[in-house]
Coordinates of C-alpha atoms and ligand atoms in Angstrom, one line a residue:
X1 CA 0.0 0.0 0.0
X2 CA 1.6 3.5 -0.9
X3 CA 1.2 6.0 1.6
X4 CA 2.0 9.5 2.2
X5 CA 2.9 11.4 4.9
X6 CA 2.4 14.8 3.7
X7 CA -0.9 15.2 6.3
X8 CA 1.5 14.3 8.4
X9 CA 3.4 16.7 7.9
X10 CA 0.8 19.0 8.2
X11 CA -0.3 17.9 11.4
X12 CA 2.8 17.6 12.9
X13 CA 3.5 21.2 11.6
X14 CA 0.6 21.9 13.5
X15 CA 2.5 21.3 17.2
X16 CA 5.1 22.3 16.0
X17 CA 4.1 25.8 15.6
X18 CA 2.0 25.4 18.9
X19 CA -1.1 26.4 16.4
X20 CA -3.4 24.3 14.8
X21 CA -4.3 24.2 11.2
X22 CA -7.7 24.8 9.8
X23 CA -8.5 21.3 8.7
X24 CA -12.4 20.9 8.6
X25 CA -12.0 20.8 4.7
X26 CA -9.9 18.5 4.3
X27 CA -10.9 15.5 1.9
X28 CA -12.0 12.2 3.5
X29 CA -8.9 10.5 4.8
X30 CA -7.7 7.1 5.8
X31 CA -5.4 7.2 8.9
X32 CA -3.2 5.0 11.5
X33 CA -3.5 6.7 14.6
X34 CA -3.0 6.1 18.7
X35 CA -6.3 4.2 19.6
X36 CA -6.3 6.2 23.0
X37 CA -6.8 9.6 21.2
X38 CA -9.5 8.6 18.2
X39 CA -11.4 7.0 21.3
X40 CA -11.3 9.7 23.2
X41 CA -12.2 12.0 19.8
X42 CA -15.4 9.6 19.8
X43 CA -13.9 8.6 16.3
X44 CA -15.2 5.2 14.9
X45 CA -12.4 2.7 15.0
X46 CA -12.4 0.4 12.1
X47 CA -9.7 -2.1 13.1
X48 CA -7.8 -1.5 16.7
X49 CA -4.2 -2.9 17.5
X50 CA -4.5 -3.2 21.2
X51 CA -0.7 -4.5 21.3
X52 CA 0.6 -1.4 19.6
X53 CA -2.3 1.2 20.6
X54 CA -2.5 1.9 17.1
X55 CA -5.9 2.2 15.4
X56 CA -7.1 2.5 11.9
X57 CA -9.6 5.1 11.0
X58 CA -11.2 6.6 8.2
X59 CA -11.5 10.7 8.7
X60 CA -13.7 13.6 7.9
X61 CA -12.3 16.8 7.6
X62 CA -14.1 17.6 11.2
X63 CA -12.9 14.2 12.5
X64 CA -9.4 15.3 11.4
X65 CA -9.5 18.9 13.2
X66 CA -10.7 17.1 16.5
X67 CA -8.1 14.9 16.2
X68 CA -5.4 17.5 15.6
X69 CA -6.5 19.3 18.2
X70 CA -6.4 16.4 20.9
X71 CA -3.3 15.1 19.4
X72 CA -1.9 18.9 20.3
X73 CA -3.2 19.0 23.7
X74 CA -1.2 15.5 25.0
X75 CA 2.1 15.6 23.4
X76 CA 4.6 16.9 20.7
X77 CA 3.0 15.2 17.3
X78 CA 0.6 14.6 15.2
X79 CA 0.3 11.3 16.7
X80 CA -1.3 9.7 13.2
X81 CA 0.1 8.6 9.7
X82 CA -2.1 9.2 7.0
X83 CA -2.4 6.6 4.1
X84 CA -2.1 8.3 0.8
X85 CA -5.4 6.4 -0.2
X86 CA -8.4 4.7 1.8
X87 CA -7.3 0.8 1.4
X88 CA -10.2 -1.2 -0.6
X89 CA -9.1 -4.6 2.1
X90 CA -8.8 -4.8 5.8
X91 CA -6.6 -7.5 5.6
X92 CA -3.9 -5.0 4.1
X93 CA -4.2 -2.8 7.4
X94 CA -3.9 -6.1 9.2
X95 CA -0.7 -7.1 7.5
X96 CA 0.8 -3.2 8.4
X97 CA -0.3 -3.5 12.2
X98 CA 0.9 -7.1 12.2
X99 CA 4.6 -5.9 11.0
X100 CA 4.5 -3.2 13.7
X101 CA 3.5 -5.7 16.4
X102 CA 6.3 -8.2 15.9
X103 CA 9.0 -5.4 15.4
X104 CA 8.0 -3.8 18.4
X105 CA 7.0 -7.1 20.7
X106 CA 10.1 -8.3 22.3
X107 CA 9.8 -12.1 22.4
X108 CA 13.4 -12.8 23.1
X109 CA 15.8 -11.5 25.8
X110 CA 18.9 -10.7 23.9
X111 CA 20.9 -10.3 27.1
X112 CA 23.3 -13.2 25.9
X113 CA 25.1 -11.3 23.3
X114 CA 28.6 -10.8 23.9
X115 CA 30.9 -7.4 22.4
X116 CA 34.1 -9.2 22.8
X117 CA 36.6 -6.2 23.3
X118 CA 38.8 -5.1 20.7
X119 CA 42.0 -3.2 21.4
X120 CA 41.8 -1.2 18.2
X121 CA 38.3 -0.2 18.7
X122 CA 39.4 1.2 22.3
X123 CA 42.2 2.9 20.6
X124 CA 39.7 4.4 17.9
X125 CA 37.1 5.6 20.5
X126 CA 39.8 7.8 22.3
X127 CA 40.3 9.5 19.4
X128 CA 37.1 11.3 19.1
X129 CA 37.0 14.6 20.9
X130 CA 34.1 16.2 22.2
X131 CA 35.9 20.0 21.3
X132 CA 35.1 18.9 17.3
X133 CA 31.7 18.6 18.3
X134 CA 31.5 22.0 19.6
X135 CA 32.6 23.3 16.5
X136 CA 30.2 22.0 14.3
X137 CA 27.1 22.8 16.9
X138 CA 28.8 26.2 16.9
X139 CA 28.8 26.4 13.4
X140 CA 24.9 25.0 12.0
X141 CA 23.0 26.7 15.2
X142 CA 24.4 30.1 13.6
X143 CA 22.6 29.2 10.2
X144 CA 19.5 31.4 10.6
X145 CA 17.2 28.3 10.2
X146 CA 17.8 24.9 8.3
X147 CA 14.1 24.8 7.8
X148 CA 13.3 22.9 5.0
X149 CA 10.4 25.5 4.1
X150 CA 12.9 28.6 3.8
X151 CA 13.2 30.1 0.8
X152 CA 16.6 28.7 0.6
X153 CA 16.8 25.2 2.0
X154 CA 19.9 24.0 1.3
X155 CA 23.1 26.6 1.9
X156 CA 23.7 24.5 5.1
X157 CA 22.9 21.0 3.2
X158 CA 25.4 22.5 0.6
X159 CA 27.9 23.5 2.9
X160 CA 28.0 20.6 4.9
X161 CA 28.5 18.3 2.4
X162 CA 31.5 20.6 0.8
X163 CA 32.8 19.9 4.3
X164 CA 32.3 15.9 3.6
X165 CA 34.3 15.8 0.5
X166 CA 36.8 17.2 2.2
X167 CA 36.7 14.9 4.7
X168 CA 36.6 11.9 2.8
X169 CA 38.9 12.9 -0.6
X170 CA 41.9 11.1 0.7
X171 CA 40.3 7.9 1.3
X172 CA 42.6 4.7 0.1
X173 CA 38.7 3.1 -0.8
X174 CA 35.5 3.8 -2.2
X175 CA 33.6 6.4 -0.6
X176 CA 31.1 8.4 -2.5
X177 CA 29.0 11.8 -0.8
X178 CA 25.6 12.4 -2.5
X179 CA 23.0 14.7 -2.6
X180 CA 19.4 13.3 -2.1
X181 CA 16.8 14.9 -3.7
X182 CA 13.3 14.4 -2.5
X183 CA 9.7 14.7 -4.2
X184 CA 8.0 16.0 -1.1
X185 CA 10.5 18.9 -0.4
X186 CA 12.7 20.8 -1.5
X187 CA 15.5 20.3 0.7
X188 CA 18.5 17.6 0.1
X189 CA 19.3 14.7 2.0
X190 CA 23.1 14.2 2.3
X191 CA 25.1 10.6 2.3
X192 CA 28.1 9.0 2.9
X193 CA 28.7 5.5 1.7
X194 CA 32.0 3.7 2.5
X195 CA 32.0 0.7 0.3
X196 CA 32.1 -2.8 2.4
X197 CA 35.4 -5.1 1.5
X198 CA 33.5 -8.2 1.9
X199 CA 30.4 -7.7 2.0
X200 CA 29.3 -4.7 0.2
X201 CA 25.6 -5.8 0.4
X202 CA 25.6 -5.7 3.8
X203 CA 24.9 -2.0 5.0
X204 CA 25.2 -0.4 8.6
X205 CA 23.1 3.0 8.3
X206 CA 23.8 5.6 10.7
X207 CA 21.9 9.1 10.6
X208 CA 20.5 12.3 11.6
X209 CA 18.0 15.1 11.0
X210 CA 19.9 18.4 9.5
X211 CA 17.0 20.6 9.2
X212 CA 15.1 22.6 12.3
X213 CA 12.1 24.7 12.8
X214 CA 11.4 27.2 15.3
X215 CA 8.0 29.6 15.4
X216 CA 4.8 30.5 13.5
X217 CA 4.6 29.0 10.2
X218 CA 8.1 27.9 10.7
X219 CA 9.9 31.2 9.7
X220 CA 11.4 32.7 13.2
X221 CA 15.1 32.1 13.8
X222 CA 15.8 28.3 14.3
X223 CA 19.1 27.7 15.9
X224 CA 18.3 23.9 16.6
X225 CA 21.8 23.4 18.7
X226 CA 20.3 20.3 20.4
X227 CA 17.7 19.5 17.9
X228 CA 19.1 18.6 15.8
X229 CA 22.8 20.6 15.2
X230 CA 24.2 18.3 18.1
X231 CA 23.2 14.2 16.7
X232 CA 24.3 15.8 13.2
X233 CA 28.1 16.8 14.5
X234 CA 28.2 13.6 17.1
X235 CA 28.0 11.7 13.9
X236 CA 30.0 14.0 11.6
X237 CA 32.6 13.3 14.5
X238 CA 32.1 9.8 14.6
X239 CA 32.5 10.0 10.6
X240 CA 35.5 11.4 11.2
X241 CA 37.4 8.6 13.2
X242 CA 35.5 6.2 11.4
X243 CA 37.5 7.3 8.0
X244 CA 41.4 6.6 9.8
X245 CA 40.4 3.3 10.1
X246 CA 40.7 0.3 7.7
X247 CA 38.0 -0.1 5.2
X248 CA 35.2 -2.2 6.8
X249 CA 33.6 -5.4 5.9
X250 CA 30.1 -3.9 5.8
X251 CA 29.0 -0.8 3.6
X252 CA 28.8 1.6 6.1
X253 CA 26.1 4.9 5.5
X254 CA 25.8 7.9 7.1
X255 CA 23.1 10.3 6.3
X256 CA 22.0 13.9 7.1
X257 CA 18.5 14.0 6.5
X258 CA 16.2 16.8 5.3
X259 CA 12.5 17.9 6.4
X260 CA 12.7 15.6 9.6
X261 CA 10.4 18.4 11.5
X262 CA 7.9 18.5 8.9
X263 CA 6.8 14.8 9.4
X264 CA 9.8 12.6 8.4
X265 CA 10.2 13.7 5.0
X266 CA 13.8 13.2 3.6
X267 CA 14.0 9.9 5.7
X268 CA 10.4 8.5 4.5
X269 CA 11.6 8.8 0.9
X270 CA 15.2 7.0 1.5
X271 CA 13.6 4.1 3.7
X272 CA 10.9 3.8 1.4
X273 CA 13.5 3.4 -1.2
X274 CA 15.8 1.1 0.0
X275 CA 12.8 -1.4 1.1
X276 CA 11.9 -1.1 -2.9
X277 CA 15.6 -2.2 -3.8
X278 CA 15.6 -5.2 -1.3
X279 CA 18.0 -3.7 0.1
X280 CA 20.6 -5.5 3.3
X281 CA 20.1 -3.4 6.2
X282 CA 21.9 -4.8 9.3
X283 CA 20.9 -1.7 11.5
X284 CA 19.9 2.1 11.2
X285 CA 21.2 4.2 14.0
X286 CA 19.3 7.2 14.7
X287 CA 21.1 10.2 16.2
X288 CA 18.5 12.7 18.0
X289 CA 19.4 15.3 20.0
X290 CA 22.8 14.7 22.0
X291 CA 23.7 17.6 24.0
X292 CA 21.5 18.1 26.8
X293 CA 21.8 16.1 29.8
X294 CA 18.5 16.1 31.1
X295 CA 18.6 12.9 33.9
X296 CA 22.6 14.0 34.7
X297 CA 25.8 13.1 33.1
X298 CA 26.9 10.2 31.9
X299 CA 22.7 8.8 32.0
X300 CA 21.5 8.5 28.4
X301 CA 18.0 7.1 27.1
X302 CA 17.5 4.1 24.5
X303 CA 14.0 4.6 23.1
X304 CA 12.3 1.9 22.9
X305 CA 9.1 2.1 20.5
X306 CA 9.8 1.8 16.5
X307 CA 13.2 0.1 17.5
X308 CA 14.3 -2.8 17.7
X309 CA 15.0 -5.3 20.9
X310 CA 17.9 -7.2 19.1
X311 CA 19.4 -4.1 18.3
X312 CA 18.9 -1.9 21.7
X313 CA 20.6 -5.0 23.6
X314 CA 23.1 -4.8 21.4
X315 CA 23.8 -1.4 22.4
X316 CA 24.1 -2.8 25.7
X317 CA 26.4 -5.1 25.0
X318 CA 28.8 -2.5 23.5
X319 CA 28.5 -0.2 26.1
X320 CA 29.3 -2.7 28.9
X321 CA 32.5 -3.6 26.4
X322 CA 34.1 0.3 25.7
X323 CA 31.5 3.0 27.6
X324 CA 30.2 2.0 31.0
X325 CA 27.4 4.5 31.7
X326 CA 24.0 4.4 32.5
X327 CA 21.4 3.5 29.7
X328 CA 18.0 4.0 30.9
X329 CA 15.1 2.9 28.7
X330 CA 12.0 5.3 27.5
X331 CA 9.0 5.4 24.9
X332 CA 8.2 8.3 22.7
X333 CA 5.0 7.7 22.5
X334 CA 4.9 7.7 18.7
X335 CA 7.3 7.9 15.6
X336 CA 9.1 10.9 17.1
X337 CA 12.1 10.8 14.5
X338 CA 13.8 9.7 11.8
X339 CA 14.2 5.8 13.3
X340 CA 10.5 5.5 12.7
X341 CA 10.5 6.0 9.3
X342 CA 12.9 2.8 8.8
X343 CA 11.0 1.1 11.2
X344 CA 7.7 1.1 9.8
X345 CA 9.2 -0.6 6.6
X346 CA 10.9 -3.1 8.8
X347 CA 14.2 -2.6 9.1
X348 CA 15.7 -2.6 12.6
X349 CA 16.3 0.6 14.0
X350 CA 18.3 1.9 17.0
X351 CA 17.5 5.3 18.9
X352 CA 19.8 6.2 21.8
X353 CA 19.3 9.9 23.2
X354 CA 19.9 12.5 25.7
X355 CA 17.4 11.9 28.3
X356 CA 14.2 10.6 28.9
X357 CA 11.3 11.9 27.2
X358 CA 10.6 14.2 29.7
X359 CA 13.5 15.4 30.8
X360 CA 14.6 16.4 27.2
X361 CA 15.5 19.8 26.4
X362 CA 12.3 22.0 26.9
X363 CA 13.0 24.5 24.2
X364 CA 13.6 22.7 21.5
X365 CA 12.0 24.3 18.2
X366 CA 12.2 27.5 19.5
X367 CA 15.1 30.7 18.9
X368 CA 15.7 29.3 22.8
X369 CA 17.3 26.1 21.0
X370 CA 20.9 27.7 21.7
X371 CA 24.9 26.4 22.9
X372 CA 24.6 27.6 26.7
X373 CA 25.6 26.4 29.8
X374 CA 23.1 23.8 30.3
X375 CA 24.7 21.9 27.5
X376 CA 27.5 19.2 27.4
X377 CA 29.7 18.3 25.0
X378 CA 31.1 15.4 26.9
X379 CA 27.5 13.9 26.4
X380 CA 27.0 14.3 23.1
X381 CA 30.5 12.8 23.1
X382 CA 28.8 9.9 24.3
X383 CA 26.8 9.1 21.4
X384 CA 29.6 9.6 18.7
X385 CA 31.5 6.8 20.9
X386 CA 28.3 4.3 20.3
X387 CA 28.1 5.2 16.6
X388 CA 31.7 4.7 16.2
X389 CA 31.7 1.2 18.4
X390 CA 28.8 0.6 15.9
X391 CA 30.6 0.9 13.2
X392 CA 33.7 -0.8 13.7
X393 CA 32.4 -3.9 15.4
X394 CA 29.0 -4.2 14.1
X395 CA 30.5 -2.7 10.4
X396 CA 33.2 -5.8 10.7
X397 CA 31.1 -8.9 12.1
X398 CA 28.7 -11.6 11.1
X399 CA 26.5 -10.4 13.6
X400 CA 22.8 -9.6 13.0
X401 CA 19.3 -9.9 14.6
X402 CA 18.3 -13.4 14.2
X403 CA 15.4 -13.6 11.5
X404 CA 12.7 -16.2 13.0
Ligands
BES1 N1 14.1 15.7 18.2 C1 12.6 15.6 18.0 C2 12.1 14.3 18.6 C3 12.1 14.1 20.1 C4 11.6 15.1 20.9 C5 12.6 13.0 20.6 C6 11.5 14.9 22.2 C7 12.6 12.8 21.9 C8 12.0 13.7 22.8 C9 12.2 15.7 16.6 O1 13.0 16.6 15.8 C10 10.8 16.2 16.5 O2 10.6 17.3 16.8 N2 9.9 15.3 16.1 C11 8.5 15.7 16.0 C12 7.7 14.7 15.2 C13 8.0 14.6 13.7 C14 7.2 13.5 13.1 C15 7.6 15.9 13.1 C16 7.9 15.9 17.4 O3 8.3 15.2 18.3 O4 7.0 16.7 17.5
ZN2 ZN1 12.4 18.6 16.4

């Protein structure tokens, strides 16, 4: 079933501004949405996922507005995906709920698996420094915005990616920097592919939203240090260490993607895509705000909806190898960033970030979304570290999340 998420976007456009749109004329429209808000709209449900909380729902314009409205009241989203047309069979909506349920039921413990410890990857990890970091937070929260609804949408896409080929024009292998271009907005997606040695088919994705948003209609001043300047430098710095090792066995990927606060966009287009090509996906490592330690230092969050359990023990694993700190474990609530788009078409995601929900940073998409003394550097250090333990032992194993 093709879908679109650009009443998504609306919608969550909608919170976002901390307004909501006029929607009562909006077309008749199919929609997966959290069963505990259409029940409480008094919205007919026509199938319910009691497992996931997710209900499908077909919507009038008026239906839609309620459920806007509601959706803004409890929390920071939309809260619903709309379909891009009303499905003519149930069963198809079964088959979509079905593929949530088992990605995001945990029927095994993982907490056998083993990071066996590998001096070289130590070595690696104390080469990332948390003052490179700065710099490039320093550097994208002075854009005016990275919106991807200003006029011009990509100087910072552009300029970041001159600062990739840079980066990676001495490699001794293949890397390659691309532009993305997407149908639903204007603004580019950036990646970096670093060619596997031995198994080039195998890829381990790592990535992070570029763009941010701050004010009414989306046009005030939209610094985005921790959302989402600081995941995109953790990577960038991760990236960095990343390309002074030896080429790994896995195709590695690293993207910046665009339109991430208007409802997924850039990342709904490349997941969609690579589900179309069949392609190998071992894991997709979403970065996600970095820099704010909202439950203390050295205490980070591994979300646990749209991800998956193989994966998130995983992280575990590594961090009781090379890091040592405190992982708690957290919900969104709904598909709060890019790790959701992958998930939904089923590949396994991973979404470690820097605090509980609700201790996150409160002024994120605001001109309050600024480098200050609440921040920390060290933290956001933190998640380059996983990224980069990612890559080197997940980007040279045979490890995978067992397929039942
Ligand atoms: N960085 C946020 C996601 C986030 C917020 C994660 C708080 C954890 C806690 C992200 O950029 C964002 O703003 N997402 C939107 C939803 C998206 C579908 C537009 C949101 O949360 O409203
Ligand atoms: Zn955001």
């Amino acid at each position: 079933m093709k879908k679109t998420i650009a009443l998504l976007s609306l919608l969550a456009s909608a919170q976002a501004f901390s307004h909501v749109p006029d929607l009562k004329n909006y077309p008749i429209q199919a929609v997966y949405a959290d069963l505990t808000l259409l029940k409480k709209a008094n919205i007919p449900v026509l199938y319910a996922d009691t497992n996931t909380n997710i209900g499908y729902s077909v919507l009038t314009g008026p239906m839609l507005q309620k459920l806007s409205e509601l959706s803004h009241q409890h929390g920071r989203c939309g809260n619903f995906e709309a379909l891009s047309e009303i499905p003519n069979d149930i069963n198809s909506v079964k088959k979509d709920l079905e593929i949530l349920n088992k990605l995001q039921t945990r029927t095994y413990n993982y907490a056998n698996i083993k990071v066996a410890q590998n001096p070289k990857i130590a070595d690696a990890l104390q080469e990332l420094k948390s003052d490179n970091i700065k710099q490039t937070v320093t550097w994208l929260s002075a854009y005016p915005t990275r919106y991807n609804r200003a006029p011009n949408p990509n100087i910072h896409v552009v300029d970041f990616s001159e600062k990739l080929k840079l980066l990676t024009q001495n490699s001794s292998y293949p890397i390659t920097v691309d532009l993305i271009a997407h149908k639903n907005t204007p603004q580019k997606s950036i990646r970096v592919s670093i060619k596997g040695k031995t198994k080039p088919e195998q890829h381990v994705i790592f990535g992070g939203h570029l763009d941010s948003i701050s004010g009414w209609g989306g046009t005030g001043r939209a610094p985005g240090a921790d959302d989402n300047a600081s995941g995109s430098a953790s990577l960038l710095e991760a990236l960095r260490v990343v390309l002074t090792q030896e080429q790994p066995e896995r195709t590695l990927e690293f993207f910046w993607y665009a339109g991430e606060e208007s409802g997924l966009l850039g990342s709904a287009e490349i997941a969609e895509s690579y589900k179309l090509e069949k392609k190998n996906v071992i894991a997709v490592l979403q970065l996600d705000m970095t820099l704010f330690p909202g439950d203390g230092e050295f205490k980070i969050t591994s979300i646990t909806d749209f991800t998956s359990p193989w994966l998130r023990d995983y992280m575990k694993a590594l961090n009781a190898t090379y890091l040592n700190i405190e992982i708690l474990d957290d919900k969104c609530g709904y598909g709060c960033s890019d790790h959701a788009s992958w998930n939904r078409r089923g590949f396994p995601t991973l979404f470690p970030t820097e605090a509980k929900f609700n201790s996150m940073f409160q002024y994120i998409h605001t001109d309050k979304d600024v480098i200050s003394s609440v921040m920390n550097f060290e933290h956001s250090l933190i998640f380059s570290k996983i990224a980069l333990a990612m890559a080197l032992d997940l980007g040279n194993s045979e490890q995978r999340e067992p397929l039942f």
